[in-house]
Amino acid sequence: MVLGIFVGLLLLVGLVFNCLGVASMYRFPDVYTRMHGATKCTTFGTLFTIFGLLLYSFVRFIAVEGESRFMVLFIHVFIAGVVLMISNPTGAHALARAAHRSKTLPEPALVDVLEEKERHKGGIAA
Amino acid sequence: MFVFVVSFCTYLLLSWSGKLSVQEVTIAFSLAAVISFVTSSSSRSGFWSMRGLSPFRWWNFVRYVFGPFAVGLAQANLDVAKRLITGDINPGIVKFNPRLKTDMGRMMLANSITLTPGTLTVDIDDDGVFYIHVLSLRSENPSEEDICGPFGQWARRILE
């Protein structure tokens, strides 16, 4: 019962952050600012979902002796979290870099030193 | 050696289901050997290098992930959530040089910066200068502390 409440709270927090990530798609003006919300609020939300699952499987593993399937669930969810933490920023970085190289400039922007540097070099040099 | 150990352990962890058979270990061993030989040409330190396996480094890494990184992640998430609701943003791309020499260190710092909401690594040039899109800039020339807090110091401590 107590376990259910804790896991439910973690899932709820995860859901709220994922919803904020969706809202950022509508609220923010350009591709870079949208990427902040869309790729990273979702990471935080998914991390909370993963914490909920880890807590659930760990407590069930302790409570039910000899049930290795909860330990298997624990390990698999943990590996999913680690892979998410590595692949998500890499993907976001690749998207941002590709957007900037194809001349989608941040709008509005206070300052854009990367664009200044590329113009200085005379176009985009690989 | 680092790649070998990581892929060996990952395979065993993924295939483990309560008990461990000799066949699984054999498959894990051969797959890890193939993967580490294929990737060894792109690693600078060579196949037998033990540098990536030092327990001191891993301990520092775990301390980093659960200490300053977790705190920074939570703070930045709440900050971005607030800006999302109020609409108070001031974006721009700035650069800074963290003076990291190894590729692994640059990767770790860039991933930490990108994973923290509000900052996004757009490009890294050959000299190791980071170009970062920041959601809310305070000045046109922010210091390293403003952008990524203590992450740069930790990346230097763990991987240099």
XYZ file of N, CA and C in Angstrom:
858
model
N 0.833 -1.211 0.000
C 0.000 0.000 0.000
C 0.863 1.254 0.000
N 1.806 1.312 1.002
C 2.729 2.456 1.065
C 3.595 2.487 -0.190
N 4.038 1.289 -0.595
C 4.845 1.195 -1.815
C 4.082 1.755 -3.004
N 2.797 1.393 -3.083
C 1.981 1.872 -4.193
C 1.902 3.386 -4.236
N 1.775 4.005 -3.034
C 1.674 5.472 -2.990
C 2.974 6.109 -3.478
N 4.119 5.571 -2.985
C 5.404 6.147 -3.373
C 5.634 6.028 -4.880
N 5.389 4.811 -5.403
C 5.601 4.589 -6.832
C 4.665 5.464 -7.649
N 3.412 5.590 -7.169
C 2.453 6.439 -7.870
C 2.893 7.886 -7.902
N 3.456 8.372 -6.761
C 3.942 9.751 -6.720
C 5.067 9.963 -7.725
N 6.010 9.005 -7.755
C 7.130 9.143 -8.695
C 6.636 9.161 -10.134
N 5.685 8.273 -10.444
C 5.144 8.236 -11.804
C 4.431 9.533 -12.127
N 3.733 10.095 -11.117
C 2.994 11.344 -11.342
C 3.955 12.486 -11.657
N 5.044 12.590 -10.863
C 6.037 13.648 -11.117
C 6.620 13.480 -12.521
N 6.934 12.229 -12.887
C 7.449 11.965 -14.229
C 6.474 12.409 -15.298
N 5.208 12.126 -15.076
C 4.176 12.491 -16.056
C 4.069 14.004 -16.190
N 4.145 14.725 -15.034
C 4.046 16.188 -15.072
C 5.187 16.773 -15.906
N 6.416 16.253 -15.672
C 7.549 16.801 -16.427
C 7.441 16.459 -17.914
N 6.954 15.270 -18.229
C 6.775 14.927 -19.645
C 5.738 15.833 -20.294
N 4.664 16.176 -19.529
C 3.652 17.083 -20.079
C 4.231 18.468 -20.308
N 5.109 18.926 -19.367
C 5.751 20.227 -19.552
C 6.593 20.214 -20.825
N 7.269 19.071 -21.080
C 8.044 18.950 -22.309
C 7.170 19.132 -23.530
N 5.967 18.560 -23.508
C 5.051 18.717 -24.639
C 4.618 20.177 -24.764
N 4.310 20.813 -23.594
C 3.853 22.209 -23.625
C 4.926 23.113 -24.207
N 6.211 22.764 -23.971
C 7.288 23.625 -24.470
C 7.297 23.684 -25.994
N 6.796 22.646 -26.651
C 6.728 22.670 -28.110
C 5.849 23.814 -28.603
N 4.835 24.187 -27.803
C 3.930 25.251 -28.216
C 4.365 26.604 -27.702
N 5.037 26.624 -26.533
C 5.324 27.888 -25.876
C 6.575 28.562 -26.430
N 7.569 27.786 -26.852
C 8.853 28.388 -27.198
C 8.906 28.754 -28.678
N 9.706 29.799 -29.040
C 9.618 30.363 -30.397
C 10.376 29.606 -31.498
N 11.590 29.108 -31.234
C 12.346 28.536 -32.348
C 12.852 27.133 -32.026
N 13.567 26.524 -32.972
C 13.904 25.109 -32.858
C 14.812 24.838 -31.667
N 15.741 25.755 -31.368
C 16.684 25.484 -30.271
C 15.994 25.540 -28.919
N 15.182 26.575 -28.736
C 14.507 26.677 -27.438
C 13.503 25.533 -27.262
N 12.881 25.128 -28.362
C 11.954 23.991 -28.252
C 12.690 22.725 -27.866
N 13.906 22.602 -28.395
C 14.687 21.409 -28.078
C 14.999 21.320 -26.584
N 15.171 22.501 -25.949
C 15.422 22.489 -24.503
C 14.304 21.760 -23.780
N 13.080 22.141 -24.102
C 11.960 21.510 -23.415
C 11.723 20.096 -23.889
N 11.717 19.934 -25.221
C 11.266 18.658 -25.762
C 12.222 17.519 -25.449
N 13.532 17.784 -25.431
C 14.427 16.650 -25.179
C 14.789 16.515 -23.718
N 14.680 17.592 -22.948
C 15.240 17.458 -21.610
C 14.265 17.433 -20.473
N 13.171 18.158 -20.600
C 12.129 17.945 -19.596
C 11.675 16.491 -19.670
N 11.664 15.949 -20.893
C 11.261 14.547 -21.018
C 12.280 13.615 -20.381
N 13.584 13.959 -20.445
C 14.573 13.113 -19.775
C 14.301 13.052 -18.284
N 14.064 14.242 -17.706
C 13.825 14.301 -16.269
C 12.563 13.516 -15.916
N 11.517 13.692 -16.722
C 10.293 12.947 -16.477
C 10.514 11.451 -16.571
N 11.239 11.036 -17.618
C 11.487 9.606 -17.787
C 12.362 9.063 -16.667
N 13.291 9.893 -16.172
C 14.120 9.444 -15.045
C 13.249 9.165 -13.825
N 12.253 10.018 -13.583
C 11.375 9.765 -12.437
C 10.559 8.491 -12.630
N 10.095 8.282 -13.873
C 9.375 7.039 -14.156
C 10.275 5.838 -13.870
N 11.556 5.958 -14.280
C 12.498 4.865 -14.072
C 12.745 4.652 -12.580
N 12.867 5.762 -11.813
C 13.059 5.624 -10.370
C 11.885 4.883 -9.743
N 10.689 5.213 -10.206
C 9.510 4.524 -9.695
C 9.579 3.030 -9.932
N 9.958 2.663 -11.163
C 10.055 1.238 -11.487
C 11.154 0.555 -10.692
N 12.302 1.251 -10.527
C 13.413 0.668 -9.764
C 12.982 0.407 -8.329
N 12.299 1.397 -7.745
C 11.840 1.249 -6.361
C 10.877 0.071 -6.245
N 9.933 0.008 -7.179
C 8.938 -1.063 -7.143
C 9.597 -2.436 -7.231
N 10.470 -2.609 -8.254
C 11.049 -3.939 -8.448
C 11.973 -4.305 -7.295
N 12.696 -3.297 -6.726
C 13.618 -3.604 -5.641
C 12.860 -4.041 -4.391
N 11.822 -3.297 -4.053
C 11.054 -3.635 -2.848
C 10.366 -4.978 -3.024
N 9.835 -5.236 -4.214
C 9.193 -6.531 -4.434
C 10.205 -7.668 -4.374
N 11.432 -7.400 -4.846
C 12.469 -8.423 -4.781
C 12.834 -8.743 -3.337
N 12.915 -7.704 -2.499
C 13.215 -7.924 -1.083
C 12.058 -8.666 -0.413
N 10.828 -8.270 -0.748
C 9.658 -8.818 -0.069
C 9.399 -10.269 -0.472
N 9.508 -10.568 -1.773
C 9.243 -11.931 -2.236
C 10.581 -12.646 -2.394
N 10.921 -13.476 -1.442
C 12.211 -14.176 -1.487
C 12.268 -15.129 -2.673
N 13.411 -15.127 -3.346
C 13.625 -16.096 -4.400
C 12.919 -15.772 -5.700
N 12.354 -14.579 -5.807
C 11.720 -14.178 -7.064
C 12.724 -13.391 -7.887
N 13.464 -14.053 -8.758
C 14.526 -13.334 -9.468
C 13.976 -12.468 -10.586
N 12.690 -12.655 -10.944
C 12.210 -11.857 -12.076
C 12.143 -10.377 -11.737
N 11.971 -10.023 -10.445
C 11.982 -8.613 -10.089
C 13.384 -8.034 -10.199
N 14.394 -8.878 -9.854
C 15.777 -8.418 -10.009
C 16.089 -8.214 -11.488
N 15.581 -9.104 -12.346
C 15.788 -8.959 -13.791
C 15.162 -7.654 -14.272
N 13.957 -7.368 -13.797
C 13.284 -6.104 -14.157
C 14.122 -4.920 -13.714
N 14.641 -5.003 -12.472
C 15.471 -3.931 -11.918
C 16.669 -3.652 -12.822
N 17.381 -4.741 -13.202
C 18.587 -4.572 -14.010
C 18.246 -3.983 -15.375
N 17.182 -4.497 -15.996
C 16.839 -4.026 -17.337
C 16.435 -2.551 -17.322
N 15.647 -2.153 -16.307
C 15.242 -0.751 -16.224
C 16.455 0.127 -15.971
N 17.369 -0.359 -15.132
C 18.585 0.417 -14.843
C 19.402 0.645 -16.113
N 19.571 -0.431 -16.913
C 20.330 -0.303 -18.161
C 19.612 0.654 -19.113
N 18.281 0.584 -19.154
C 17.523 1.506 -20.009
C 17.791 2.945 -19.590
N 17.856 3.191 -18.265
C 18.136 4.545 -17.783
C 19.510 5.019 -18.193
N 20.524 4.139 -18.057
C 21.886 4.534 -18.427
C 21.964 4.859 -19.917
N 21.352 4.010 -20.741
C 21.374 4.235 -22.189
C 20.658 5.535 -22.534
N 19.561 5.816 -21.833
C 18.829 7.073 -22.061
C 19.706 8.276 -21.746
N 20.442 8.188 -20.621
C 21.292 9.308 -20.211
C 22.412 9.563 -21.205
N 22.834 8.533 -21.953
C 23.915 8.739 -22.926
C 23.345 9.153 -24.280
N 22.284 8.472 -24.733
C 21.827 8.677 -26.108
C 21.006 9.956 -26.259
N 20.282 10.361 -25.216
C 19.422 11.539 -25.351
C 20.211 12.821 -25.620
N 21.246 13.161 -24.804
C 21.996 14.373 -25.121
C 22.742 14.283 -26.447
N 23.219 13.057 -26.792
C 23.917 12.917 -28.061
C 22.988 13.234 -29.226
N 21.749 12.727 -29.158
C 20.781 12.999 -30.208
C 20.412 14.465 -30.274
N 20.226 15.098 -29.084
C 19.864 16.517 -29.056
C 20.980 17.351 -29.671
N 22.224 16.993 -29.336
C 23.369 17.724 -29.877
C 23.436 17.569 -31.397
N 23.202 16.346 -31.896
C 23.265 16.110 -33.341
C 22.194 16.921 -34.059
N 20.979 16.981 -33.476
C 19.898 17.765 -34.079
C 20.246 19.248 -34.117
N 20.769 19.774 -32.989
C 21.077 21.199 -32.917
C 22.170 21.553 -33.912
N 23.185 20.696 -33.984
C 24.301 20.967 -34.884
C 23.841 20.938 -36.340
N 23.000 19.945 -36.662
C 22.493 19.851 -38.027
C 21.636 21.065 -38.363
N 20.819 21.509 -37.391
C 19.964 22.676 -37.627
C 20.817 23.904 -37.893
N 21.880 24.076 -37.105
C 22.701 25.263 -37.282
C 23.474 25.218 -38.591
N 23.935 24.022 -38.972
C 24.691 23.910 -40.224
C 23.805 24.115 -41.441
N 22.511 23.827 -41.312
C 21.620 24.070 -42.443
C 20.974 25.449 -42.339
N 21.668 26.376 -41.640
C 21.304 27.798 -41.617
C 19.974 28.079 -40.953
N 19.547 27.209 -40.046
C 18.388 27.555 -39.229
C 18.923 28.277 -38.008
N 18.910 29.610 -38.059
C 19.551 30.363 -36.991
C 18.577 30.594 -35.846
N 19.107 30.706 -34.629
C 18.225 30.963 -33.479
C 17.554 32.322 -33.609
N 16.268 32.350 -33.404
C 15.478 33.566 -33.592
C 14.372 33.599 -32.553
N 14.369 34.442 -31.566
C 15.307 35.536 -31.311
C 16.590 35.063 -30.645
N 17.654 35.845 -30.753
C 18.900 35.508 -30.074
C 19.614 36.781 -29.660
N 20.082 36.791 -28.431
C 20.841 37.940 -27.934
C 22.187 38.005 -28.635
N 22.822 36.852 -28.781
C 24.149 36.790 -29.378
C 24.297 35.402 -30.000
N 25.028 35.297 -31.133
C 25.254 34.004 -31.768
C 26.695 33.947 -32.262
N 27.599 33.538 -31.374
C 29.020 33.560 -31.742
C 29.353 32.522 -32.800
N 28.579 31.419 -32.846
C 28.871 30.382 -33.835
C 28.605 30.903 -35.241
N 27.509 31.653 -35.396
C 27.176 32.218 -36.708
C 28.238 33.240 -37.118
N 28.691 34.051 -36.134
C 29.749 35.025 -36.427
C 31.012 34.338 -36.890
N 31.338 33.229 -36.234
C 32.557 32.515 -36.591
C 32.442 31.934 -38.002
N 31.270 31.361 -38.328
C 31.110 30.771 -39.653
C 31.145 31.842 -40.741
N 30.541 33.020 -40.462
C 30.565 34.086 -41.448
C 31.988 34.585 -41.633
N 32.750 34.602 -40.521
C 34.124 35.045 -40.587
C 34.954 34.140 -41.499
N 34.660 32.848 -41.432
C 35.409 31.896 -42.244
C 34.917 31.882 -43.685
N 33.840 32.581 -43.973
C 33.306 32.623 -45.333
C 32.476 31.400 -45.625
N 31.366 31.278 -44.957
C 30.484 30.139 -45.187
C 30.832 28.988 -44.268
N 30.101 27.924 -44.430
C 30.266 26.789 -43.533
C 31.370 25.884 -44.062
N 32.440 25.806 -43.309
C 33.508 24.877 -43.676
C 33.412 23.671 -42.768
N 33.539 22.520 -43.320
C 33.370 21.287 -42.535
C 34.507 21.152 -41.530
N 40.459 -2.466 -23.127
C 40.053 -3.301 -21.993
C 38.757 -2.788 -21.380
N 38.655 -1.458 -21.387
C 37.448 -0.814 -20.863
C 36.211 -1.253 -21.650
N 36.330 -1.206 -23.004
C 35.202 -1.602 -23.852
C 34.876 -3.065 -23.621
N 35.921 -3.897 -23.494
C 35.711 -5.326 -23.288
C 34.913 -5.587 -22.018
N 35.354 -4.996 -20.918
C 34.686 -5.241 -19.635
C 33.249 -4.727 -19.659
N 33.057 -3.529 -20.246
C 31.707 -2.962 -20.254
C 30.768 -3.812 -21.099
N 31.223 -4.245 -22.296
C 30.299 -5.020 -23.133
C 30.057 -6.411 -22.550
N 31.093 -7.012 -21.948
C 30.935 -8.320 -21.287
C 29.883 -8.239 -20.181
N 30.031 -7.240 -19.309
C 29.091 -7.108 -18.189
C 27.683 -6.780 -18.685
N 27.592 -5.899 -19.707
C 26.256 -5.534 -20.193
C 25.536 -6.737 -20.768
N 26.277 -7.574 -21.540
C 25.619 -8.754 -22.117
C 25.130 -9.686 -21.012
N 26.003 -9.916 -20.023
C 25.601 -10.834 -18.944
C 24.416 -10.283 -18.161
N 24.429 -8.977 -17.902
C 23.316 -8.380 -17.157
C 22.011 -8.494 -17.940
N 22.098 -8.297 -19.279
C 20.872 -8.350 -20.073
C 20.348 -9.769 -20.216
N 21.256 -10.755 -20.245
C 20.788 -12.117 -20.494
C 20.531 -12.884 -19.199
N 20.956 -12.346 -18.068
C 20.809 -13.054 -16.803
C 19.337 -13.161 -16.423
N 18.927 -14.388 -16.039
C 17.534 -14.538 -15.623
C 17.466 -15.473 -14.427
N 18.191 -15.149 -13.390
C 18.140 -15.967 -12.192
C 19.315 -16.901 -12.053
N 19.773 -17.485 -13.166
C 20.968 -18.333 -13.102
C 21.839 -18.093 -14.330
N 23.098 -18.519 -14.186
C 24.072 -18.217 -15.221
C 24.592 -19.524 -15.805
N 24.532 -19.684 -17.138
C 25.041 -20.910 -17.734
C 26.376 -20.639 -18.428
N 27.116 -21.731 -18.666
C 28.440 -21.586 -19.277
C 28.305 -21.024 -20.694
N 27.245 -21.428 -21.387
C 27.063 -20.957 -22.766
C 26.939 -19.443 -22.826
N 26.164 -18.897 -21.898
C 25.986 -17.446 -21.901
C 27.323 -16.744 -21.716
N 28.124 -17.257 -20.764
C 29.417 -16.625 -20.496
C 30.308 -16.715 -21.727
N 30.266 -17.878 -22.429
C 31.083 -18.031 -23.629
C 30.663 -17.029 -24.696
N 29.332 -16.924 -24.914
C 28.845 -15.980 -25.924
C 29.241 -14.559 -25.548
N 29.066 -14.215 -24.258
C 29.408 -12.866 -23.808
C 30.883 -12.595 -24.046
N 31.727 -13.602 -23.726
C 33.170 -13.419 -23.892
C 33.529 -13.174 -25.351
N 32.980 -14.004 -26.257
C 33.364 -13.838 -27.663
C 32.809 -12.543 -28.246
N 31.570 -12.194 -27.891
C 31.012 -10.935 -28.397
C 31.822 -9.737 -27.904
N 32.177 -9.762 -26.606
C 32.948 -8.645 -26.052
C 34.303 -8.549 -26.739
N 34.923 -9.723 -27.026
C 36.220 -9.701 -27.708
C 36.086 -9.074 -29.085
N 35.038 -9.475 -29.842
C 34.839 -8.919 -31.185
C 34.629 -7.408 -31.111
N 33.737 -6.978 -30.195
C 33.432 -5.542 -30.096
C 34.674 -4.748 -29.726
N 35.442 -5.258 -28.752
C 36.590 -4.456 -28.312
C 37.676 -4.424 -29.383
N 37.825 -5.513 -30.186
C 38.822 -5.468 -31.253
C 38.384 -4.508 -32.360
N 37.087 -4.494 -32.669
C 36.598 -3.595 -33.719
C 36.787 -2.135 -33.310
N 36.506 -1.834 -32.021
C 36.579 -0.438 -31.600
C 37.983 -0.016 -31.182
N 38.929 -0.961 -31.067
C 40.240 -0.590 -30.512
C 40.989 0.362 -31.435
N 40.674 0.342 -32.752
C 41.406 1.230 -33.662
C 41.039 2.692 -33.421
N 39.824 2.936 -32.899
C 39.425 4.322 -32.695
C 39.784 4.819 -31.303
N 40.331 3.951 -30.447
C 40.711 4.419 -29.117
C 42.186 4.797 -29.114
N 42.498 5.890 -28.413
C 43.849 6.410 -28.478
C 44.800 5.624 -27.584
N 44.260 5.039 -26.514
C 45.159 4.477 -25.511
C 45.530 3.020 -25.787
N 44.890 2.374 -26.799
C 45.273 1.004 -27.107
C 44.424 -0.016 -26.377
N 44.514 -1.267 -26.846
C 43.586 -2.292 -26.386
C 43.791 -2.681 -24.931
N 45.042 -2.807 -24.494
C 45.294 -3.343 -23.152
C 45.321 -2.277 -22.072
N 45.044 -1.012 -22.464
C 45.123 0.049 -21.474
C 44.069 -0.141 -20.377
N 44.510 0.001 -19.123
C 43.615 -0.192 -17.979
C 43.098 1.135 -17.445
N 43.380 2.245 -18.146
C 43.085 3.565 -17.581
C 41.594 3.746 -17.279
N 40.744 3.229 -18.203
C 39.312 3.425 -18.012
C 38.730 2.619 -16.868
N 39.514 1.695 -16.310
C 38.969 0.797 -15.295
C 39.378 1.160 -13.876
N 40.138 2.261 -13.738
C 40.623 2.592 -12.405
C 39.452 2.833 -11.451
N 39.400 2.120 -10.321
C 38.255 2.253 -9.405
C 38.133 3.657 -8.834
N 39.267 4.355 -8.702
C 39.256 5.724 -8.190
C 38.432 6.620 -9.113
N 38.701 6.486 -10.436
C 37.956 7.226 -11.436
C 36.465 6.929 -11.378
N 36.145 5.629 -11.280
C 34.726 5.255 -11.267
C 34.045 5.761 -10.021
N 34.754 5.740 -8.908
C 34.191 6.255 -7.657
C 33.904 7.742 -7.806
N 34.884 8.480 -8.389
C 34.671 9.904 -8.629
C 33.490 10.134 -9.556
N 33.349 9.266 -10.578
C 32.259 9.411 -11.541
C 30.908 9.223 -10.859
N 30.824 8.186 -10.010
C 29.560 7.939 -9.304
C 29.232 9.100 -8.380
N 30.287 9.619 -7.685
C 30.061 10.764 -6.798
C 29.560 11.961 -7.592
N 30.142 12.144 -8.811
C 29.732 13.267 -9.661
C 28.269 13.127 -10.089
N 27.893 11.907 -10.540
C 26.539 11.717 -11.066
C 25.494 11.920 -9.981
N 25.771 11.403 -8.766
C 24.752 11.517 -7.722
C 24.884 12.782 -6.892
N 26.006 13.520 -7.036
C 26.178 14.750 -6.282
C 25.840 15.972 -7.102
N 26.865 16.694 -7.581
C 26.622 17.964 -8.274
C 25.761 17.824 -9.520
N 25.896 16.684 -10.229
C 25.130 16.549 -11.469
C 23.637 16.436 -11.183
N 23.274 15.614 -10.197
C 21.855 15.449 -9.871
C 21.267 16.763 -9.386
N 22.033 17.492 -8.555
C 21.549 18.780 -8.039
C 21.351 19.769 -9.192
N 22.363 19.840 -10.093
C 22.264 20.753 -11.225
C 21.094 20.416 -12.121
N 20.886 19.103 -12.338
C 19.790 18.653 -13.200
C 18.440 19.084 -12.620
N 18.265 18.872 -11.307
C 16.987 19.211 -10.678
C 16.750 20.709 -10.708
N 17.780 21.488 -10.321
C 17.633 22.945 -10.318
C 17.281 23.468 -11.700
N 18.024 22.999 -12.719
C 17.809 23.502 -14.068
C 16.433 23.111 -14.579
N 15.967 21.906 -14.220
C 14.641 21.480 -14.664
C 13.559 22.377 -14.086
N 13.677 22.685 -12.781
C 12.676 23.556 -12.176
C 12.731 24.943 -12.801
N 13.965 25.417 -13.080
C 14.126 26.740 -13.683
C 13.461 26.796 -15.051
N 13.717 25.754 -15.885
C 13.126 25.743 -17.229
C 11.608 25.612 -17.143
N 11.127 24.812 -16.199
C 9.676 24.665 -16.039
C 9.044 26.009 -15.707
N 9.739 26.800 -14.849
C 9.238 28.118 -14.488
C 9.219 29.042 -15.706
N 10.326 29.027 -16.474
C 10.406 29.890 -17.662
C 9.385 29.480 -18.715
N 9.086 28.189 -18.743
C 8.099 27.690 -19.700
C 6.726 28.295 -19.412
N 6.418 28.430 -18.112
C 5.107 28.948 -17.741
C 5.072 30.464 -17.872
N 6.148 31.158 -17.420
C 6.137 32.619 -17.475
C 6.520 33.152 -18.849
N 7.228 32.351 -19.665
C 7.637 32.814 -20.991
C 8.784 33.802 -20.957
N 9.535 33.823 -19.856
C 10.628 34.778 -19.689
C 11.939 34.152 -20.185
N 12.232 34.303 -21.497
C 13.456 33.701 -22.026
C 14.305 34.748 -22.721
N 15.606 34.431 -22.857
C 16.568 35.376 -23.418
C 17.666 34.564 -24.089
N 17.356 33.877 -25.205
C 18.285 32.872 -25.719
C 19.446 33.462 -26.517
N 20.470 32.653 -26.720
C 21.628 33.060 -27.501
C 22.673 31.961 -27.500
N 23.579 32.005 -28.486
C 24.656 31.010 -28.523
C 25.940 31.686 -28.060
N 26.558 31.135 -27.026
C 27.813 31.694 -26.510
C 28.897 30.641 -26.603
N 30.158 31.044 -26.440
C 31.226 30.050 -26.474
C 32.058 30.142 -25.213
N 32.662 29.009 -24.844
C 33.675 29.045 -23.787
C 34.617 27.875 -23.988
N 35.789 28.014 -23.428
C 36.804 26.979 -23.609
C 37.088 26.316 -22.274
N 36.659 25.047 -22.104
C 36.882 24.384 -20.817
C 38.296 23.826 -20.671
N 39.132 23.951 -21.690
C 40.516 23.457 -21.677
C 40.588 21.959 -21.354
N 39.734 21.172 -22.028
C 39.796 19.723 -21.885
C 40.568 19.168 -23.067
N 41.462 18.202 -22.803
C 42.287 17.699 -23.895
C 41.783 16.380 -24.463
N 41.210 15.528 -23.614
C 40.811 14.209 -24.112
C 39.399 14.244 -24.699
N 39.163 13.366 -25.683
C 37.838 13.270 -26.293
C 36.792 12.825 -25.276
N 37.204 11.907 -24.398
C 36.270 11.375 -23.402
C 35.808 12.488 -22.463
N 36.762 13.334 -22.046
C 36.410 14.448 -21.170
C 35.464 15.409 -21.850
N 35.741 15.720 -23.141
C 34.861 16.617 -23.879
C 33.473 16.015 -24.008
N 33.428 14.695 -24.294
C 32.126 14.039 -24.450
C 31.337 14.119 -23.148
N 32.034 13.857 -22.027
C 31.315 13.853 -20.760
C 30.782 15.243 -20.433
N 31.610 16.262 -20.644
C 31.163 17.627 -20.332
C 30.026 18.042 -21.269
N 30.167 17.722 -22.581
C 29.125 18.115 -23.528
C 27.817 17.426 -23.204
N 27.885 16.136 -22.840
C 26.659 15.419 -22.505
C 26.042 15.959 -21.224
N 26.885 16.311 -20.242
C 26.346 16.875 -19.003
C 25.648 18.188 -19.294
N 26.277 19.034 -20.132
C 25.691 20.338 -20.443
C 24.380 20.155 -21.189
N 24.367 19.226 -22.160
C 23.152 19.048 -22.953
C 22.029 18.439 -22.125
N 22.385 17.542 -21.205
C 21.356 16.879 -20.410
C 20.726 17.842 -19.409
N 21.456 18.892 -19.043
C 20.891 19.897 -18.153
C 20.003 20.828 -18.968
N 18.728 20.969 -18.648
C 17.872 21.851 -19.440
C 18.345 23.290 -19.314
N 18.114 24.068 -20.380
C 18.546 25.453 -20.361
C 19.880 25.666 -21.044
N 20.662 24.610 -21.221
C 21.920 24.723 -21.965
C 22.001 23.568 -22.948
N 22.513 23.834 -24.163
C 22.530 22.821 -25.213
C 23.817 22.999 -26.030
N 24.645 21.963 -26.075
C 25.887 22.056 -26.840
C 25.575 21.968 -28.328
N 25.855 23.036 -29.082
C 25.574 23.020 -30.512
C 26.769 22.498 -31.290
N 27.974 22.920 -30.912
C 29.147 22.496 -31.673
C 30.384 22.537 -30.784
N 31.369 21.692 -31.134
C 32.678 21.751 -30.502
C 33.688 21.821 -31.634
N 34.559 22.831 -31.651
C 35.526 22.862 -32.747
C 36.805 22.115 -32.347
N 37.787 22.115 -33.275
C 38.959 21.264 -33.076
C 39.800 21.667 -31.875
N 39.707 22.941 -31.462
C 40.503 23.383 -30.323
C 39.816 23.118 -29.000
N 38.639 22.489 -29.039
C 37.932 22.195 -27.802
C 37.115 23.361 -27.293
N 36.767 24.319 -28.172
C 35.892 25.421 -27.766
C 34.450 24.964 -27.903
N 33.671 25.129 -26.828
C 32.279 24.703 -26.832
C 31.401 25.866 -27.276
N 30.454 25.608 -28.197
C 29.448 26.598 -28.575
C 28.125 26.129 -27.986
N 27.571 26.948 -27.106
C 26.437 26.490 -26.303
C 25.252 27.425 -26.455
N 24.098 26.816 -26.750
C 22.865 27.595 -26.792
C 22.298 27.653 -25.385
N 22.143 28.875 -24.872
C 21.647 29.061 -23.512
C 20.252 29.673 -23.583
N 19.356 29.145 -22.763
C 17.960 29.589 -22.831
C 17.776 30.972 -22.221
N 18.481 31.250 -21.130
C 18.307 32.561 -20.499
C 19.673 33.141 -20.185
N 20.143 34.043 -21.055
C 21.457 34.645 -20.869
C 21.351 35.858 -19.964
N 22.363 36.041 -19.111
C 22.407 37.263 -18.318
C 23.293 38.298 -18.989
N 24.393 37.855 -19.641
C 25.273 38.803 -20.325
C 25.738 38.145 -21.621
N 26.397 38.930 -22.499
C 26.856 38.358 -23.760
C 28.132 37.550 -23.586
N 28.823 37.751 -22.479
C 30.082 37.048 -22.261
C 30.090 36.341 -20.919
N 29.297 35.280 -20.769
C 29.213 34.642 -19.464
C 30.462 33.819 -19.160
N 30.731 33.621 -17.886
C 31.885 32.809 -17.498
C 31.490 31.341 -17.519
N 32.492 30.461 -17.322
C 32.218 29.026 -17.313
C 31.253 28.676 -16.191
N 31.400 29.358 -15.057
C 30.532 29.094 -13.910
C 29.068 29.349 -14.254
N 28.797 30.432 -15.010
C 27.418 30.772 -15.350
C 26.772 29.687 -16.195
N 27.579 29.086 -17.098
C 26.990 28.142 -18.044
C 26.800 26.776 -17.421
N 27.867 26.218 -16.851
C 27.754 24.815 -16.450
C 28.140 24.575 -14.996
N 28.251 25.627 -14.173
C 28.531 25.418 -12.763
C 29.818 24.632 -12.541
N 29.787 23.615 -11.679
C 31.007 22.878 -11.373
C 31.320 21.736 -12.344
N 30.510 21.564 -13.426
C 30.693 20.392 -14.287
C 32.084 20.343 -14.909
N 32.595 21.519 -15.343
C 33.898 21.556 -16.007
C 35.011 21.061 -15.095
N 34.980 21.518 -13.845
C 35.993 21.085 -12.876
C 35.944 19.581 -12.677
N 34.725 19.047 -12.581
C 34.590 17.610 -12.341
C 35.080 16.820 -13.539
N 34.764 17.297 -14.760
C 35.226 16.585 -15.952
C 36.744 16.569 -15.978
N 37.379 17.684 -15.605
C 38.838 17.716 -15.561
C 39.372 16.772 -14.502
N 38.671 16.703 -13.362
C 39.167 15.865 -12.276
C 39.044 14.380 -12.617
N 37.924 13.991 -13.279
C 37.697 12.573 -13.522
C 38.494 12.078 -14.711
N 38.546 12.843 -15.796
C 39.038 12.270 -17.050
C 40.318 12.885 -17.582
N 41.003 13.713 -16.823
C 42.246 14.276 -17.372
C 43.442 13.676 -16.666
